[in-house]
């Protein structure tokens, strides 16, 4: 774990006064933070808080209304998604986006063909895909069609596709939602392994327990603004977070 | 484990080794089959009468056109209804160069391809931002526009009065190939288009086209430059169509803008790919061969009603095999499930 005081000079990701307006709605406003190398940043917030919008703005899938995105100190605001991907930033989609006409193996291989340090041939990419499928635990479905996968396995595929591009920064948008207990545990373990391999992780999650155990710091979004940003313990004990986001049910559950 | 996450440079000779491996027996049977068919078609020419030769020549033409349409409309998922524009531009480039400037056909041919590609890039950059029906209608409009330009450039193209390519006597920059020559020319064109499509489909670019077809946001997220993929696919398709148009012009000798910009060329490309099955190499091949032979058979045997029956057969095939006949057969063979009724249910609910 890297404490803020030991932050290396250039953060992997820095976001400055980022804002996004959809018509009359500010999905995100004046969001600034940075993520240093090797860190795991959790992002939480109620439905519609702007979490997915934040990911989209960072990866070029939406253009910010105002503000800047810096990757490794470079301003990449408004760049197209493949430019961001070649800056070694990968992401998953909350609503999984498999390439349906291809096998699970081929889905992953595409990232190895077109991402960073890419394989020189289709054959090598398929070999890389097999290793990554093994890593995320769906090697036995390599030849299946992605639509045949369970919810949990489809999320794992989404993760393997992203990893195949060899990212230094990985943004995951709710890969744990809807998973069972033991599935969440293995996902948490996987995220730790990614960090150990040198990948910085920004994890958008709804599952409170998972995010607390996995994150170095947690960012709380509410109505598009940062409510608070701090260590899991600070965030959990912040009365505004308990009030605004977690609500009374969580307070009750904790005291049980 | 950490190795696979950090990525490692695979050996430099990886590409070469992969290429050699791709030629191992297990992978080479489609290539062998293709070579056999090509040789058979060459030999067949000596055995058949001129009428049959003419029919097969048109089959070869449509094989090339269907393969070309499949690259942009099938693999990449952008259904162009303006492909005939490249055909007409290829035809007119050759005709104008040969007629007005006495350029030889072989020198005019690459220029015809170039004109087709340049036009594809020029309209592709703005139009390939549109999706679905909007792209279809916009390309249709672009083709109409191209025809009107040719129609009105009377001083260069002869306008609506048509154009004639000098092919005989001392005036001809290139001697006319004759019927046997065009049989060979279109056979080679068809073979080249099949090889181009097959090589593309198995390449990294082929996977990129499929990814763009499936989901452009997801394709971009894994590092695929979707703009480049779409424009290149459109350009490759246009190159094949323009080349076909150039040969067609030389074969016709004399033609009008309405002949080589005839939208029914585009419609036939689309129908052939749809009937055979899009997004594969065999589908458009089977669609082009099947429909062109069927159309001729009906014309000879049914007289006045042939168009009606032809249309009815197309409708029936589309109803029962919405994914294309070849795609149906492939899936049915894989799953050992041949019920046509189930097939209709699966696609028409
Ligand atoms: N493309 C869009 N057009 C218009 N409004 C949008 C668009 N995308 C998001 N929004 C709106 O912006 C707000 C933030 O959405 P966002 O998807 O970022 O929230 P979220 O925090 O990811 O929510 P969830 O937990 O449900 O995934 C919502 O009110 C949403 O309706
Ligand atoms: Mg979301």
Coordinates of C-alpha atoms and ligand atoms in Angstrom, one line a residue:
Chain A
X1 CA 0.0 0.0 0.0
X2 CA 1.3 3.5 -0.8
X3 CA 0.3 6.2 1.5
X4 CA -0.3 9.7 0.0
X5 CA 2.9 11.0 1.5
X6 CA 5.0 8.5 -0.5
X7 CA 3.3 9.3 -3.8
X8 CA 5.7 9.1 -6.7
X9 CA 6.1 12.4 -8.5
X10 CA 3.8 11.7 -11.5
X11 CA 0.4 10.0 -10.8
X12 CA -0.7 7.4 -13.2
X13 CA -4.1 9.1 -13.4
X14 CA -5.0 12.6 -12.6
X15 CA -8.4 14.2 -13.1
X16 CA -8.8 18.0 -12.9
X17 CA -12.1 19.8 -12.5
X18 CA -13.8 17.2 -14.6
X19 CA -17.4 17.9 -15.5
X20 CA -20.0 16.4 -17.8
X21 CA -23.4 17.7 -18.7
X22 CA -26.1 15.7 -20.4
X23 CA -28.7 18.2 -21.6
X24 CA -29.8 19.9 -18.3
X25 CA -28.3 17.3 -16.1
X26 CA -24.8 17.6 -14.7
X27 CA -23.8 13.9 -14.4
X28 CA -20.4 15.0 -13.0
X29 CA -19.2 18.3 -11.8
X30 CA -15.8 19.6 -10.7
X31 CA -14.3 16.3 -9.9
X32 CA -10.5 16.3 -9.1
X33 CA -8.3 13.5 -7.8
X34 CA -5.3 11.5 -8.7
X35 CA -4.2 7.9 -8.4
X36 CA -0.6 6.9 -7.9
X37 CA 1.2 3.9 -9.2
X38 CA 0.3 0.6 -7.6
X39 CA -2.7 2.1 -5.8
X40 CA -6.2 0.6 -5.7
X41 CA -8.8 3.3 -5.7
X42 CA -12.4 2.3 -4.9
X43 CA -15.2 4.5 -6.3
X44 CA -18.6 4.2 -4.8
X45 CA -21.9 6.2 -4.9
X46 CA -25.6 5.6 -5.3
X47 CA -27.3 4.9 -8.7
X48 CA -26.8 7.7 -11.1
X49 CA -24.0 9.3 -9.0
X50 CA -21.8 9.6 -12.1
X51 CA -19.5 6.6 -11.6
X52 CA -19.8 5.2 -15.1
X53 CA -19.7 8.6 -16.6
X54 CA -16.3 9.2 -14.8
X55 CA -14.9 6.0 -16.3
X56 CA -16.2 7.0 -19.8
X57 CA -14.6 10.4 -19.6
X58 CA -11.3 8.9 -18.6
X59 CA -11.3 6.3 -21.4
X60 CA -12.5 8.6 -24.2
X61 CA -15.9 7.0 -24.5
X62 CA -17.4 10.4 -23.7
X63 CA -16.1 13.9 -24.0
X64 CA -15.9 16.0 -20.8
X65 CA -17.8 19.3 -20.9
X66 CA -15.0 20.9 -19.0
X67 CA -11.9 19.7 -17.1
X68 CA -8.9 17.6 -17.9
X69 CA -7.7 14.0 -17.8
X70 CA -4.0 13.2 -17.5
X71 CA -2.5 9.8 -17.9
X72 CA 1.1 9.6 -16.6
X73 CA 1.2 13.4 -16.6
X74 CA 0.1 13.6 -20.3
X75 CA -3.1 15.5 -21.1
X76 CA -5.3 13.1 -23.0
X77 CA -8.6 15.0 -22.6
X78 CA -11.0 14.3 -25.4
X79 CA -8.8 11.7 -27.1
X80 CA -10.4 8.7 -28.8
X81 CA -10.7 5.4 -26.9
X82 CA -8.0 3.6 -28.9
X83 CA -5.5 6.4 -28.1
X84 CA -6.3 6.0 -24.4
X85 CA -6.0 2.2 -24.7
X86 CA -2.5 2.6 -26.3
X87 CA -1.6 4.8 -23.3
X88 CA -2.0 1.5 -21.4
X89 CA -5.4 2.3 -19.9
X90 CA -7.9 -0.6 -20.0
X91 CA -11.5 -0.8 -18.8
X92 CA -14.5 -3.0 -18.4
X93 CA -18.0 -2.1 -19.2
X94 CA -20.8 -2.2 -16.6
X95 CA -23.1 -3.7 -19.2
X96 CA -20.7 -6.3 -20.6
X97 CA -19.8 -5.8 -24.3
X98 CA -18.6 -9.2 -25.6
X99 CA -18.0 -9.6 -29.3
X100 CA -20.9 -12.0 -29.7
X101 CA -19.9 -13.6 -33.0
X102 CA -16.5 -14.8 -31.7
X103 CA -15.5 -17.4 -29.2
X104 CA -14.5 -16.5 -25.7
X105 CA -10.9 -17.1 -26.6
X106 CA -11.1 -14.9 -29.7
X107 CA -12.7 -12.2 -27.6
X108 CA -9.7 -12.0 -25.4
X109 CA -7.2 -12.4 -28.3
X110 CA -8.4 -9.2 -29.9
X111 CA -7.0 -7.2 -27.0
X112 CA -3.6 -9.0 -27.5
X113 CA -3.7 -8.2 -31.2
X114 CA -4.5 -4.5 -31.0
X115 CA -3.4 -3.4 -27.5
X116 CA 0.1 -2.7 -26.2
X117 CA 3.1 -4.9 -26.7
X118 CA 0.8 -6.7 -29.1
X119 CA 1.4 -10.2 -30.4
X120 CA 2.6 -10.3 -33.9
X121 CA 0.3 -13.0 -35.1
X122 CA -3.2 -14.2 -34.6
X123 CA -1.8 -17.5 -33.3
X124 CA 0.3 -15.9 -30.6
X125 CA -2.7 -13.7 -29.6
X126 CA -4.8 -16.8 -29.1
X127 CA -2.1 -18.4 -26.9
X128 CA -2.0 -15.2 -24.8
X129 CA -5.8 -15.4 -24.6
X130 CA -5.6 -18.9 -23.2
X131 CA -3.2 -17.8 -20.4
X132 CA -5.5 -14.9 -19.5
X133 CA -8.6 -17.1 -19.5
X134 CA -6.7 -19.4 -17.1
X135 CA -5.8 -16.4 -14.9
X136 CA -9.4 -15.2 -14.6
X137 CA -10.7 -18.8 -14.2
X138 CA -12.8 -19.4 -17.3
X139 CA -10.3 -21.4 -19.3
X140 CA -12.8 -24.3 -19.7
X141 CA -15.1 -21.9 -21.7
X142 CA -12.5 -20.9 -24.2
X143 CA -14.4 -22.3 -27.2
X144 CA -17.8 -21.3 -26.0
X145 CA -19.9 -18.4 -27.4
X146 CA -19.8 -15.4 -24.9
X147 CA -23.6 -15.4 -24.7
X148 CA -23.5 -18.8 -23.1
X149 CA -21.5 -17.6 -20.1
X150 CA -23.1 -17.0 -16.7
X151 CA -23.2 -13.4 -15.4
X152 CA -20.1 -14.0 -13.3
X153 CA -18.1 -15.6 -16.1
X154 CA -19.2 -12.8 -18.6
X155 CA -17.7 -10.3 -16.1
X156 CA -14.5 -12.4 -16.0
X157 CA -14.4 -12.4 -19.8
X158 CA -14.7 -8.6 -19.7
X159 CA -11.8 -8.5 -17.4
X160 CA -9.6 -10.8 -19.5
X161 CA -10.4 -8.7 -22.6
X162 CA -9.1 -5.6 -20.8
X163 CA -6.0 -7.3 -19.4
X164 CA -5.0 -8.6 -22.9
X165 CA -4.2 -5.0 -23.9
X166 CA -1.4 -5.0 -21.2
X167 CA -2.7 -2.0 -19.2
X168 CA -0.8 -0.1 -16.5
X169 CA -4.1 1.4 -15.3
X170 CA -7.3 -0.7 -15.2
X171 CA -10.7 0.8 -14.7
X172 CA -13.3 -1.8 -13.7
X173 CA -17.0 -0.8 -13.7
X174 CA -18.9 -3.0 -11.3
X175 CA -17.4 -6.4 -12.0
X176 CA -18.7 -7.7 -8.7
X177 CA -22.4 -6.6 -8.9
X178 CA -24.7 -9.6 -8.8
X179 CA -21.9 -12.1 -7.9
X180 CA -22.2 -14.7 -5.1
X181 CA -20.1 -14.6 -2.0
X182 CA -17.4 -17.0 -3.1
X183 CA -17.3 -15.3 -6.5
X184 CA -16.7 -11.9 -4.9
X185 CA -13.9 -13.4 -2.8
X186 CA -12.1 -14.7 -5.9
X187 CA -12.6 -11.4 -7.6
X188 CA -11.1 -9.5 -4.7
X189 CA -8.1 -11.9 -4.7
X190 CA -7.7 -11.4 -8.5
X191 CA -7.6 -7.6 -8.1
X192 CA -4.9 -7.9 -5.5
X193 CA -2.9 -10.1 -7.9
X194 CA -3.3 -7.5 -10.6
X195 CA -1.9 -4.9 -8.3
X196 CA 1.0 -7.2 -7.3
X197 CA 1.8 -7.5 -11.0
X198 CA 2.1 -3.7 -11.2
X199 CA -1.3 -2.6 -12.4
X200 CA -3.0 0.4 -10.9
X201 CA -6.7 -0.3 -10.4
X202 CA -9.7 2.0 -10.2
X203 CA -12.6 -0.1 -9.1
X204 CA -16.2 1.2 -9.3
X205 CA -18.3 -1.0 -7.1
X206 CA -21.6 -1.3 -5.4
X207 CA -20.6 -4.2 -3.2
X208 CA -19.5 -2.3 0.0
X209 CA -17.8 -5.2 1.7
X210 CA -15.7 -6.0 -1.3
X211 CA -14.7 -2.4 -2.0
X212 CA -13.6 -1.9 1.6
X213 CA -11.4 -4.9 1.7
X214 CA -9.8 -4.3 -1.7
X215 CA -9.2 -0.5 -1.8
X216 CA -6.3 1.6 -0.5
X217 CA -8.5 4.7 -0.8
X218 CA -12.2 5.2 -1.5
X219 CA -13.8 8.0 -3.5
X220 CA -17.5 8.7 -2.8
X221 CA -19.5 10.3 -5.6
X222 CA -22.9 11.8 -4.9
X223 CA -25.0 13.6 -7.5
X224 CA -21.9 14.0 -9.7
X225 CA -19.7 15.6 -7.0
X226 CA -17.0 14.2 -4.7
X227 CA -18.6 13.7 -1.3
X228 CA -15.4 12.5 0.3
X229 CA -12.1 10.8 -0.5
X230 CA -10.0 8.9 2.0
X231 CA -9.0 5.6 3.5
X232 CA -11.8 3.0 3.8
X233 CA -12.0 3.6 7.6
X234 CA -12.3 7.4 7.2
X235 CA -14.9 7.0 4.5
X236 CA -17.0 4.5 6.4
X237 CA -17.0 6.6 9.5
X238 CA -17.9 9.8 7.7
X239 CA -21.4 10.7 8.8
X240 CA -22.2 12.3 5.4
X241 CA -21.4 9.1 3.6
X242 CA -23.5 7.0 6.0
X243 CA -26.4 9.5 5.6
X244 CA -26.2 10.3 1.9
X245 CA -25.2 7.0 0.4
X246 CA -25.4 4.1 2.7
X247 CA -28.7 5.1 4.4
X248 CA -30.2 3.8 7.5
X249 CA -30.3 0.2 6.5
X250 CA -26.5 -0.1 6.4
X251 CA -26.2 1.6 9.7
X252 CA -28.6 -0.9 11.2
X253 CA -26.8 -3.8 9.6
X254 CA -23.4 -2.7 10.9
X255 CA -24.7 -2.5 14.4
X256 CA -26.2 -6.0 14.3
Chain B
X1 CA 1.4 -15.3 -13.9
X2 CA 2.9 -11.8 -13.5
X3 CA 4.6 -12.5 -16.8
X4 CA 1.3 -12.7 -18.7
X5 CA 0.0 -9.5 -17.1
X6 CA 3.1 -7.4 -17.8
X7 CA 3.2 -8.7 -21.3
X8 CA 6.3 -10.1 -22.9
X9 CA 7.8 -9.7 -26.3
X10 CA 7.2 -12.9 -28.2
X11 CA 10.0 -14.0 -30.4
X12 CA 10.8 -11.9 -33.5
X13 CA 10.4 -14.7 -35.9
X14 CA 6.9 -15.3 -34.4
X15 CA 5.2 -13.8 -37.4
X16 CA 7.1 -16.0 -39.8
X17 CA 6.7 -19.1 -37.8
X18 CA 3.0 -18.4 -37.5
X19 CA 2.8 -18.0 -41.2
X20 CA 4.5 -21.3 -41.9
X21 CA 2.3 -23.0 -39.3
X22 CA -0.8 -21.5 -41.0
X23 CA 0.2 -23.5 -44.1
X24 CA 0.2 -26.9 -42.2
X25 CA -2.2 -29.5 -43.7
X26 CA -5.0 -28.9 -41.2
X27 CA -5.3 -25.2 -42.2
X28 CA -4.6 -25.6 -45.9
X29 CA -7.5 -27.6 -47.2
X30 CA -9.7 -24.5 -48.1
X31 CA -6.7 -23.2 -50.0
X32 CA -6.2 -26.5 -51.8
X33 CA -9.9 -26.7 -52.6
X34 CA -9.8 -23.2 -54.0
X35 CA -6.8 -24.0 -56.1
X36 CA -8.5 -27.1 -57.5
X37 CA -11.7 -25.2 -58.3
X38 CA -9.6 -22.5 -60.1
X39 CA -7.8 -25.1 -62.1
X40 CA -11.0 -26.8 -63.0
X41 CA -12.5 -23.5 -64.2
X42 CA -9.4 -22.9 -66.3
X43 CA -9.8 -26.4 -67.9
X44 CA -13.5 -26.0 -68.3
X45 CA -13.1 -23.1 -70.6
X46 CA -11.8 -25.4 -73.3
X47 CA -14.8 -27.6 -73.1
X48 CA -17.8 -25.2 -73.1
X49 CA -19.6 -23.2 -75.8
X50 CA -19.4 -19.4 -76.0
X51 CA -22.9 -19.0 -74.4
X52 CA -21.9 -20.9 -71.3
X53 CA -18.6 -19.1 -71.2
X54 CA -20.5 -15.8 -71.1
X55 CA -22.6 -17.0 -68.3
X56 CA -19.6 -18.1 -66.2
X57 CA -17.9 -14.8 -66.9
X58 CA -20.8 -13.0 -65.3
X59 CA -20.8 -15.5 -62.4
X60 CA -17.1 -14.6 -61.8
X61 CA -17.9 -10.9 -61.9
X62 CA -20.6 -11.3 -59.2
X63 CA -18.3 -13.5 -57.1
X64 CA -15.9 -10.6 -57.0
X65 CA -18.6 -8.0 -56.3
X66 CA -20.2 -10.1 -53.6
X67 CA -16.8 -10.7 -51.8
X68 CA -16.2 -6.9 -52.0
X69 CA -19.6 -6.0 -50.5
X70 CA -19.1 -8.6 -47.8
X71 CA -15.9 -6.9 -46.6
X72 CA -17.6 -3.7 -45.7
X73 CA -21.2 -4.8 -45.3
X74 CA -20.7 -8.3 -43.8
X75 CA -17.5 -8.3 -41.8
X76 CA -17.4 -4.6 -40.8
X77 CA -21.2 -4.3 -40.6
X78 CA -21.7 -1.2 -42.7
X79 CA -24.3 -2.0 -45.3
X80 CA -23.3 0.1 -48.2
X81 CA -26.0 0.7 -50.9
X82 CA -23.6 2.8 -53.0
X83 CA -21.0 0.2 -54.1
X84 CA -22.0 0.6 -57.7
X85 CA -20.4 4.1 -57.6
X86 CA -17.0 2.4 -57.5
X87 CA -18.0 0.2 -60.4
X88 CA -19.1 3.1 -62.5
X89 CA -16.1 5.2 -61.6
X90 CA -13.8 2.3 -62.4
X91 CA -15.5 1.8 -65.8
X92 CA -15.4 5.5 -66.7
X93 CA -11.8 6.0 -65.6
X94 CA -10.7 3.2 -68.0
X95 CA -13.0 4.4 -70.8
X96 CA -12.0 8.1 -70.6
X97 CA -8.3 7.3 -70.4
X98 CA -8.4 4.8 -73.3
X99 CA -10.7 6.9 -75.5
X100 CA -9.6 10.5 -74.8
X101 CA -5.9 9.9 -74.0
X102 CA -5.1 6.6 -75.8
X103 CA -3.8 5.1 -72.6
X104 CA -3.4 1.3 -72.6
X105 CA -5.9 -0.7 -70.6
X106 CA -3.2 -2.0 -68.3
X107 CA -2.0 1.5 -67.5
X108 CA -5.6 2.6 -67.0
X109 CA -6.5 -0.2 -64.7
X110 CA -4.5 0.8 -61.6
X111 CA -5.7 4.4 -62.1
X112 CA -9.3 3.1 -62.1
X113 CA -8.7 1.3 -58.9
X114 CA -7.0 4.4 -57.4
X115 CA -10.0 6.6 -58.4
X116 CA -12.3 4.1 -56.7
X117 CA -10.2 4.0 -53.5
X118 CA -9.9 7.8 -53.4
X119 CA -13.6 8.2 -53.7
X120 CA -14.2 5.6 -51.0
X121 CA -11.9 7.4 -48.6
X122 CA -13.4 10.8 -49.5
X123 CA -17.0 9.7 -48.8
X124 CA -16.1 7.1 -46.2
X125 CA -14.5 9.6 -43.7
X126 CA -17.8 11.5 -43.2
X127 CA -20.3 8.8 -44.0
X128 CA -18.8 6.0 -41.9
X129 CA -19.7 8.0 -38.8
X130 CA -23.4 7.2 -39.6
X131 CA -24.8 3.9 -38.7
X132 CA -27.5 1.5 -39.9
X133 CA -30.1 3.0 -42.2
X134 CA -28.5 6.4 -42.3
X135 CA -25.3 4.9 -43.7
X136 CA -27.2 2.9 -46.3
X137 CA -29.2 5.9 -47.5
X138 CA -26.2 8.2 -47.5
X139 CA -24.1 5.8 -49.6
X140 CA -27.1 5.4 -52.0
X141 CA -27.2 9.2 -52.4
X142 CA -23.4 9.3 -53.0
X143 CA -23.7 6.8 -55.8
X144 CA -26.5 8.8 -57.4
X145 CA -24.4 11.9 -57.1
X146 CA -21.4 10.2 -58.7
X147 CA -23.6 9.1 -61.7
X148 CA -24.9 12.7 -62.1
X149 CA -21.4 14.1 -62.1
X150 CA -20.3 11.7 -64.9
X151 CA -23.6 12.4 -66.7
X152 CA -23.0 16.1 -66.7
X153 CA -19.2 16.1 -67.5
X154 CA -20.2 15.8 -71.2
X155 CA -17.0 17.2 -72.6
X156 CA -14.9 14.5 -70.8
X157 CA -17.3 11.5 -70.5
X158 CA -19.7 12.0 -73.3
X159 CA -22.4 12.5 -70.7
X160 CA -25.7 10.7 -71.3
X161 CA -24.7 9.9 -74.9
X162 CA -22.4 7.2 -73.6
X163 CA -18.7 6.4 -74.3
X164 CA -16.9 4.0 -76.6
X165 CA -13.6 2.4 -76.0
X166 CA -11.4 2.0 -79.1
X167 CA -10.6 -1.7 -79.2
X168 CA -10.0 -2.5 -82.9
X169 CA -7.6 -1.3 -85.6
X170 CA -4.6 1.0 -85.2
X171 CA -6.7 3.3 -83.0
X172 CA -6.8 0.7 -80.1
X173 CA -4.3 1.3 -77.3
X174 CA -4.8 -2.3 -76.2
X175 CA -6.2 -5.1 -78.3
X176 CA -9.6 -6.5 -77.3
X177 CA -9.3 -9.6 -75.2
X178 CA -12.1 -11.4 -76.9
X179 CA -14.6 -13.7 -75.2
X180 CA -11.9 -16.2 -73.9
X181 CA -9.8 -13.4 -72.7
X182 CA -12.6 -12.0 -70.5
X183 CA -13.4 -15.4 -69.2
X184 CA -9.8 -15.6 -67.9
X185 CA -9.8 -12.0 -66.7
X186 CA -12.9 -12.3 -64.6
X187 CA -11.9 -15.7 -63.3
X188 CA -8.6 -14.2 -62.0
X189 CA -10.5 -11.2 -60.6
X190 CA -12.9 -13.6 -58.7
X191 CA -10.0 -15.7 -57.4
X192 CA -8.1 -12.6 -56.3
X193 CA -11.2 -11.2 -54.5
X194 CA -11.7 -14.6 -52.7
X195 CA -8.0 -14.7 -51.7
X196 CA -8.1 -11.1 -50.4
X197 CA -11.2 -11.8 -48.4
X198 CA -9.9 -15.1 -47.0
X199 CA -6.5 -13.5 -46.0
X200 CA -8.2 -10.5 -44.5
X201 CA -10.6 -12.6 -42.5
X202 CA -7.9 -14.6 -40.8
X203 CA -5.7 -11.6 -40.1
X204 CA -5.6 -9.2 -37.1
X205 CA -7.4 -6.7 -39.3
X206 CA -10.1 -9.3 -39.9
X207 CA -10.7 -9.6 -36.2
X208 CA -10.8 -5.8 -36.0
X209 CA -13.5 -5.6 -38.6
X210 CA -15.6 -8.1 -36.7
X211 CA -15.0 -6.2 -33.4
X212 CA -16.2 -3.0 -35.1
X213 CA -19.2 -4.8 -36.4
X214 CA -20.1 -6.1 -32.9
X215 CA -19.5 -3.0 -30.8
X216 CA -17.4 0.1 -31.6
X217 CA -17.1 1.2 -28.0
X218 CA -15.7 -2.2 -27.0
X219 CA -13.5 -2.3 -30.1
X220 CA -12.0 1.2 -29.2
X221 CA -11.5 0.1 -25.6
X222 CA -9.1 -2.7 -26.7
X223 CA -7.1 -0.4 -28.8
X224 CA -8.7 -0.7 -32.3
X225 CA -8.8 2.5 -34.3
X226 CA -12.3 2.1 -35.5
X227 CA -12.1 5.0 -38.0
X228 CA -9.1 3.4 -39.7
X229 CA -10.6 0.0 -39.8
X230 CA -13.9 1.2 -41.3
X231 CA -12.2 3.4 -43.9
X232 CA -9.7 0.7 -44.9
X233 CA -12.4 -1.9 -45.2
X234 CA -14.4 0.5 -47.4
X235 CA -11.4 1.2 -49.5
X236 CA -10.4 -2.4 -50.0
X237 CA -14.0 -3.2 -51.0
X238 CA -14.0 -0.2 -53.4
X239 CA -10.7 -1.3 -55.0
X240 CA -12.2 -4.7 -55.9
X241 CA -15.4 -3.2 -57.2
X242 CA -13.6 -0.5 -59.3
X243 CA -11.3 -3.2 -60.7
X244 CA -14.4 -5.2 -61.7
X245 CA -15.9 -2.0 -63.3
X246 CA -12.7 -1.5 -65.3
X247 CA -12.8 -5.0 -66.8
X248 CA -16.6 -4.7 -67.4
X249 CA -16.1 -1.5 -69.3
X250 CA -13.5 -3.0 -71.6
X251 CA -15.7 -6.0 -72.1
X252 CA -18.8 -3.8 -73.0
X253 CA -16.8 -1.5 -75.3
X254 CA -19.7 0.9 -75.4
X255 CA -21.9 1.9 -72.5
X256 CA -23.9 4.7 -70.8
X257 CA -23.8 6.1 -67.3
X258 CA -27.1 4.3 -66.5
X259 CA -25.4 0.9 -67.4
X260 CA -22.4 1.1 -65.1
X261 CA -24.1 3.1 -62.3
X262 CA -27.1 0.8 -62.3
X263 CA -28.2 0.4 -58.7
X264 CA -29.3 -3.1 -59.4
X265 CA -25.6 -4.1 -59.3
X266 CA -25.6 -3.0 -55.7
X267 CA -28.9 -4.7 -54.9
X268 CA -27.6 -8.0 -56.4
X269 CA -24.4 -7.7 -54.3
X270 CA -26.4 -7.3 -51.1
X271 CA -28.9 -10.1 -52.0
X272 CA -26.1 -12.5 -52.9
X273 CA -24.3 -11.9 -49.6
X274 CA -27.5 -12.2 -47.6
X275 CA -28.6 -15.4 -49.3
X276 CA -25.3 -17.1 -49.0
X277 CA -24.5 -15.7 -45.5
X278 CA -22.5 -12.6 -44.6
X279 CA -19.3 -12.5 -42.6
X280 CA -17.7 -15.6 -44.2
X281 CA -15.8 -16.2 -47.4
X282 CA -17.9 -19.2 -48.6
X283 CA -21.3 -17.4 -48.1
X284 CA -20.9 -14.7 -50.7
X285 CA -19.2 -17.1 -53.0
X286 CA -22.1 -19.6 -52.8
X287 CA -24.6 -16.7 -53.0
X288 CA -23.1 -15.2 -56.1
X289 CA -22.7 -18.6 -57.9
X290 CA -26.1 -19.9 -56.9
X291 CA -28.1 -16.8 -57.7
X292 CA -26.4 -16.0 -61.0
X293 CA -26.9 -19.6 -62.2
X294 CA -30.5 -19.7 -61.0
X295 CA -31.3 -16.4 -62.6
X296 CA -30.0 -17.7 -66.0
X297 CA -31.8 -21.1 -65.6
X298 CA -35.1 -19.3 -65.0
X299 CA -34.6 -16.9 -67.9
X300 CA -34.0 -19.8 -70.3
X301 CA -36.7 -22.1 -69.0
X302 CA -39.5 -19.8 -67.8
X303 CA -39.7 -17.0 -70.3
X304 CA -41.8 -14.1 -69.1
X305 CA -42.3 -15.2 -65.5
X306 CA -38.7 -15.7 -64.7
X307 CA -38.2 -12.5 -62.7
X308 CA -41.3 -13.2 -60.7
X309 CA -40.2 -16.7 -59.8
X310 CA -36.6 -15.5 -59.1
X311 CA -38.0 -12.9 -56.7
X312 CA -40.2 -15.5 -55.0
X313 CA -37.3 -17.9 -54.5
X314 CA -35.3 -15.1 -52.9
X315 CA -38.1 -14.3 -50.5
X316 CA -38.5 -17.9 -49.5
X317 CA -34.8 -18.4 -48.9
X318 CA -34.7 -15.2 -46.8
X319 CA -37.7 -16.4 -44.8
X320 CA -36.4 -19.8 -44.1
X321 CA -32.7 -19.0 -43.8
X322 CA -32.5 -15.5 -42.5
X323 CA -28.8 -15.9 -41.6
X324 CA -27.9 -17.2 -45.1
X325 CA -27.8 -20.7 -46.5
X326 CA -24.1 -21.4 -45.9
X327 CA -24.3 -20.0 -42.3
X328 CA -27.3 -22.2 -41.7
X329 CA -25.6 -25.3 -43.0
X330 CA -22.4 -24.6 -41.0
X331 CA -24.3 -24.0 -37.7
X332 CA -26.6 -27.0 -38.4
X333 CA -23.6 -29.2 -39.0
X334 CA -21.9 -28.1 -35.9
X335 CA -24.9 -28.5 -33.6
X336 CA -26.3 -31.6 -35.6
X337 CA -29.6 -29.7 -35.6
X338 CA -31.0 -29.5 -39.1
X339 CA -34.7 -28.5 -38.5
X340 CA -35.6 -25.6 -40.8
X341 CA -38.7 -24.8 -38.7
X342 CA -36.5 -24.4 -35.6
X343 CA -34.2 -22.2 -37.6
X344 CA -37.1 -19.9 -38.6
X345 CA -38.2 -19.7 -35.0
X346 CA -34.7 -18.9 -33.8
X347 CA -34.4 -15.9 -36.1
X348 CA -38.0 -14.7 -36.4
X349 CA -39.5 -14.3 -32.9
Ligands
LIG1 N1 -25.5 9.1 -22.5 C1 -26.3 9.7 -21.5 N2 -27.2 10.6 -21.9 C2 -28.0 11.3 -21.0 N3 -27.8 11.1 -19.6 C3 -26.9 10.2 -19.2 C4 -26.1 9.5 -20.1 N4 -25.3 8.7 -19.4 C5 -25.6 8.9 -18.1 N5 -26.5 9.8 -18.0 C6 -27.1 10.3 -16.7 O1 -26.0 10.7 -15.9 C7 -26.2 10.3 -14.6 C8 -25.0 9.6 -14.1 O2 -25.0 8.3 -14.8 P1 -23.9 7.2 -14.5 O3 -24.2 6.1 -15.4 O4 -22.6 7.8 -14.6 O5 -24.2 6.8 -13.0 P2 -23.6 5.5 -12.2 O6 -23.0 6.1 -11.0 O7 -22.7 4.7 -13.0 O8 -24.9 4.7 -11.8 P3 -25.1 3.2 -11.6 O9 -24.7 2.8 -10.2 O10 -26.6 3.0 -11.9 O11 -24.3 2.5 -12.7 C9 -27.5 9.6 -14.5 O12 -28.5 10.5 -14.1 C10 -27.7 9.1 -15.9 O13 -29.1 9.0 -16.2
LIG2 MG1 -22.7 2.8 -13.7

